[in-house]
Amino acid sequence: LFFRKGELVRTFFSLNEFIVNRGLSGVLSTLEVYVDDHLVTTAQGDGLIVATPSGSTAYNISAGGCMVSPLVPATLITPIAPHSLSFRPILTSASSEIIIRIPEEARADGWMSWDATSSVSMEKGSYVKLSTAQIPFPTLNMVELDGDWFQSIREKLHWNVRTMQKPMLPTSPASKF
């Protein structure tokens, strides 16, 4: 749900992620993050990604977020180029309601996009309220969901694919020094 100064503007649906960022502005975005009506932090940086587990292997991982199995009922909040080294990605319960708000005193307006499809501008004072759908999106898997997911990240992302080290050759007592 997208609100401009308290008035509902539009409802959006996303399978992977919502992104709130600075848009075309060259200044840091300032974003208030609420989880279940509690102010968690005021983020400054290029923006925030709020992702589902299925979206965790997209823009979220490129921004330093973790990969999350689709069987884990979670929502990821990942900063995009944060202006603080201590601002790290977090996981919240999928049942939590997340609000991302551009405060009135922010230097610039922002943009919200979803699933890399469309964007809408966000004025100071507007906010987006994010929650997990009550009815899950049906998917078809060829094998057990976790097995399919692990195989997919190995094949598509080359997760932990590397050349294995060769065994060490035995050393003689004289060659230890």
GROMACS .gro file of C-alpha atoms in nm:
model
  177
    1LEU     CA    1   0.000   0.000   0.000
    2PHE     CA    2   0.136   0.339  -0.095
    3PHE     CA    3   0.029   0.644   0.101
    4ARG     CA    4   0.088   1.009   0.026
    5LYS     CA    5   0.044   1.217   0.340
    6GLY     CA    6  -0.189   0.957   0.493
    7GLU     CA    7  -0.412   0.907   0.187
    8LEU     CA    8  -0.406   0.568   0.013
    9VAL     CA    9  -0.279   0.620  -0.341
   10ARG     CA   10  -0.247   0.267  -0.474
   11THR     CA   11  -0.201  -0.099  -0.380
   12PHE     CA   12   0.084  -0.296  -0.538
   13PHE     CA   13   0.172  -0.665  -0.545
   14SER     CA   14   0.524  -0.800  -0.570
   15LEU     CA   15   0.673  -1.147  -0.577
   16ASN     CA   16   1.036  -1.048  -0.516
   17GLU     CA   17   1.104  -0.702  -0.375
   18PHE     CA   18   1.009  -0.342  -0.317
   19ILE     CA   19   1.279  -0.079  -0.342
   20VAL     CA   20   1.261   0.271  -0.198
   21ASN     CA   21   1.551   0.487  -0.311
   22ARG     CA   22   1.675   0.837  -0.385
   23GLY     CA   23   1.571   0.817  -0.749
   24LEU     CA   24   1.731   1.086  -0.963
   25SER     CA   25   1.849   1.294  -0.668
   26GLY     CA   26   2.220   1.320  -0.601
   27VAL     CA   27   2.176   1.348  -0.224
   28LEU     CA   28   2.141   1.073   0.035
   29SER     CA   29   1.793   0.940   0.088
   30THR     CA   30   1.658   0.956   0.441
   31LEU     CA   31   1.412   0.677   0.519
   32GLU     CA   32   1.236   0.588   0.842
   33VAL     CA   33   1.192   0.213   0.889
   34TYR     CA   34   0.910   0.083   1.108
   35VAL     CA   35   0.844  -0.284   1.187
   36ASP     CA   36   0.506  -0.356   1.346
   37ASP     CA   37   0.459   0.015   1.425
   38HIS     CA   38   0.796   0.045   1.606
   39LEU     CA   39   1.061   0.279   1.466
   40VAL     CA   40   1.359   0.053   1.396
   41THR     CA   41   1.595   0.305   1.240
   42THR     CA   42   1.629   0.610   1.021
   43ALA     CA   43   1.839   0.501   0.726
   44GLN     CA   44   2.058   0.726   0.516
   45GLY     CA   45   2.208   0.600   0.194
   46ASP     CA   46   2.094   0.524  -0.159
   47GLY     CA   47   1.784   0.340  -0.040
   48LEU     CA   48   1.638   0.019   0.098
   49ILE     CA   49   1.535  -0.316  -0.045
   50VAL     CA   50   1.251  -0.506   0.121
   51ALA     CA   51   1.262  -0.856  -0.025
   52THR     CA   52   1.086  -1.187   0.004
   53PRO     CA   53   1.293  -1.507   0.016
   54SER     CA   54   1.226  -1.553  -0.358
   55GLY     CA   55   1.369  -1.205  -0.417
   56SER     CA   56   1.669  -1.263  -0.194
   57THR     CA   57   1.886  -1.381  -0.486
   58ALA     CA   58   1.819  -1.073  -0.702
   59TYR     CA   59   1.907  -0.708  -0.625
   60ASN     CA   60   1.913  -0.796  -0.254
   61ILE     CA   61   2.221  -1.018  -0.285
   62SER     CA   62   2.396  -0.760  -0.505
   63ALA     CA   63   2.347  -0.503  -0.227
   64GLY     CA   64   2.504  -0.736   0.032
   65GLY     CA   65   2.191  -0.910   0.163
   66CYS     CA   66   2.179  -1.281   0.234
   67MET     CA   67   2.016  -1.557   0.032
   68VAL     CA   68   1.713  -1.707   0.207
   69SER     CA   69   1.541  -2.034   0.124
   70PRO     CA   70   1.181  -1.993   0.006
   71LEU     CA   71   1.077  -2.223   0.293
   72VAL     CA   72   1.181  -1.961   0.550
   73PRO     CA   73   0.889  -1.729   0.637
   74ALA     CA   74   1.087  -1.405   0.645
   75THR     CA   75   1.114  -1.057   0.501
   76LEU     CA   76   1.457  -0.909   0.432
   77ILE     CA   77   1.546  -0.543   0.480
   78THR     CA   78   1.870  -0.457   0.302
   79PRO     CA   79   2.031  -0.111   0.283
   80ILE     CA   80   2.160   0.011  -0.054
   81ALA     CA   81   2.498   0.183  -0.007
   82PRO     CA   82   2.427   0.289   0.353
   83HIS     CA   83   2.600   0.597   0.496
   84SER     CA   84   2.691   0.397   0.807
   85LEU     CA   85   2.918   0.096   0.826
   86SER     CA   86   2.709  -0.046   1.109
   87PHE     CA   87   2.382  -0.061   0.911
   88ARG     CA   88   2.361  -0.427   0.809
   89PRO     CA   89   2.083  -0.630   0.642
   90ILE     CA   90   1.823  -0.783   0.875
   91LEU     CA   91   1.550  -1.047   0.857
   92THR     CA   92   1.207  -0.997   1.008
   93SER     CA   93   0.912  -1.229   1.039
   94ALA     CA   94   0.704  -1.262   0.724
   95SER     CA   95   0.403  -1.173   0.939
   96SER     CA   96   0.549  -0.831   1.028
   97GLU     CA   97   0.419  -0.513   0.870
   98ILE     CA   98   0.698  -0.289   0.744
   99ILE     CA   99   0.661   0.082   0.678
  100ILE     CA  100   0.920   0.282   0.485
  101ARG     CA  101   0.857   0.658   0.516
  102ILE     CA  102   1.032   0.962   0.371
  103PRO     CA  103   1.033   1.213   0.655
  104GLU     CA  104   0.928   1.574   0.594
  105GLU     CA  105   1.277   1.694   0.688
  106ALA     CA  106   1.450   1.471   0.428
  107ARG     CA  107   1.668   1.653   0.175
  108ALA     CA  108   1.488   1.503  -0.124
  109ASP     CA  109   1.188   1.307  -0.242
  110GLY     CA  110   1.233   0.945  -0.348
  111TRP     CA  111   1.112   0.664  -0.569
  112MET     CA  112   0.956   0.325  -0.507
  113SER     CA  113   0.981   0.036  -0.749
  114TRP     CA  114   0.871  -0.325  -0.731
  115ASP     CA  115   0.997  -0.637  -0.906
  116ALA     CA  116   1.199  -0.420  -1.147
  117THR     CA  117   0.881  -0.343  -1.340
  118SER     CA  118   0.758   0.006  -1.260
  119SER     CA  119   0.833   0.303  -1.037
  120VAL     CA  120   0.635   0.576  -0.867
  121SER     CA  121   0.765   0.895  -0.713
  122MET     CA  122   0.737   0.943  -0.339
  123GLU     CA  123   0.713   1.289  -0.188
  124LYS     CA  124   0.838   1.383   0.156
  125GLY     CA  125   0.585   1.260   0.411
  126SER     CA  126   0.470   0.966   0.198
  127TYR     CA  127   0.521   0.606   0.298
  128VAL     CA  128   0.478   0.251   0.177
  129LYS     CA  129   0.324  -0.015   0.401
  130LEU     CA  130   0.449  -0.365   0.317
  131SER     CA  131   0.304  -0.695   0.432
  132THR     CA  132   0.297  -1.055   0.319
  133ALA     CA  133  -0.012  -1.160   0.126
  134GLN     CA  134  -0.264  -1.371   0.315
  135ILE     CA  135  -0.284  -1.617   0.024
  136PRO     CA  136   0.051  -1.761  -0.093
  137PHE     CA  137   0.150  -1.740  -0.458
  138PRO     CA  138   0.130  -2.092  -0.606
  139THR     CA  139   0.449  -2.227  -0.764
  140LEU     CA  140   0.541  -2.551  -0.934
  141ASN     CA  141   0.868  -2.724  -0.849
  142MET     CA  142   1.021  -3.020  -1.025
  143VAL     CA  143   1.174  -3.155  -0.703
  144GLU     CA  144   1.149  -3.082  -0.331
  145LEU     CA  145   1.147  -2.702  -0.288
  146ASP     CA  146   1.469  -2.668  -0.088
  147GLY     CA  147   1.653  -2.911  -0.316
  148ASP     CA  148   1.535  -2.720  -0.622
  149TRP     CA  149   1.641  -2.389  -0.461
  150PHE     CA  150   1.990  -2.510  -0.365
  151GLN     CA  151   2.043  -2.660  -0.711
  152SER     CA  152   1.931  -2.333  -0.866
  153ILE     CA  153   2.173  -2.114  -0.667
  154ARG     CA  154   2.458  -2.354  -0.742
  155GLU     CA  155   2.386  -2.359  -1.115
  156LYS     CA  156   2.274  -2.001  -1.177
  157LEU     CA  157   2.482  -1.810  -0.923
  158HIS     CA  158   2.775  -2.055  -0.912
  159TRP     CA  159   2.737  -2.048  -0.535
  160ASN     CA  160   3.055  -2.178  -0.371
  161VAL     CA  161   3.178  -2.320  -0.702
  162ARG     CA  162   3.556  -2.317  -0.714
  163THR     CA  163   3.855  -2.528  -0.800
  164MET     CA  164   3.927  -2.764  -0.514
  165GLN     CA  165   4.268  -2.749  -0.352
  166LYS     CA  166   4.509  -3.026  -0.431
  167PRO     CA  167   4.625  -3.244  -0.141
  168MET     CA  168   4.947  -3.136   0.025
  169LEU     CA  169   5.251  -3.337  -0.070
  170PRO     CA  170   5.425  -3.516   0.213
  171THR     CA  171   5.732  -3.327   0.331
  172SER     CA  172   6.062  -3.473   0.435
  173PRO     CA  173   6.200  -3.388   0.784
  174ALA     CA  174   6.487  -3.186   0.628
  175SER     CA  175   6.248  -2.962   0.429
  176LYS     CA  176   6.047  -2.839   0.731
  177PHE     CA  177   6.284  -2.545   0.782
   0.00000   0.00000   0.00000
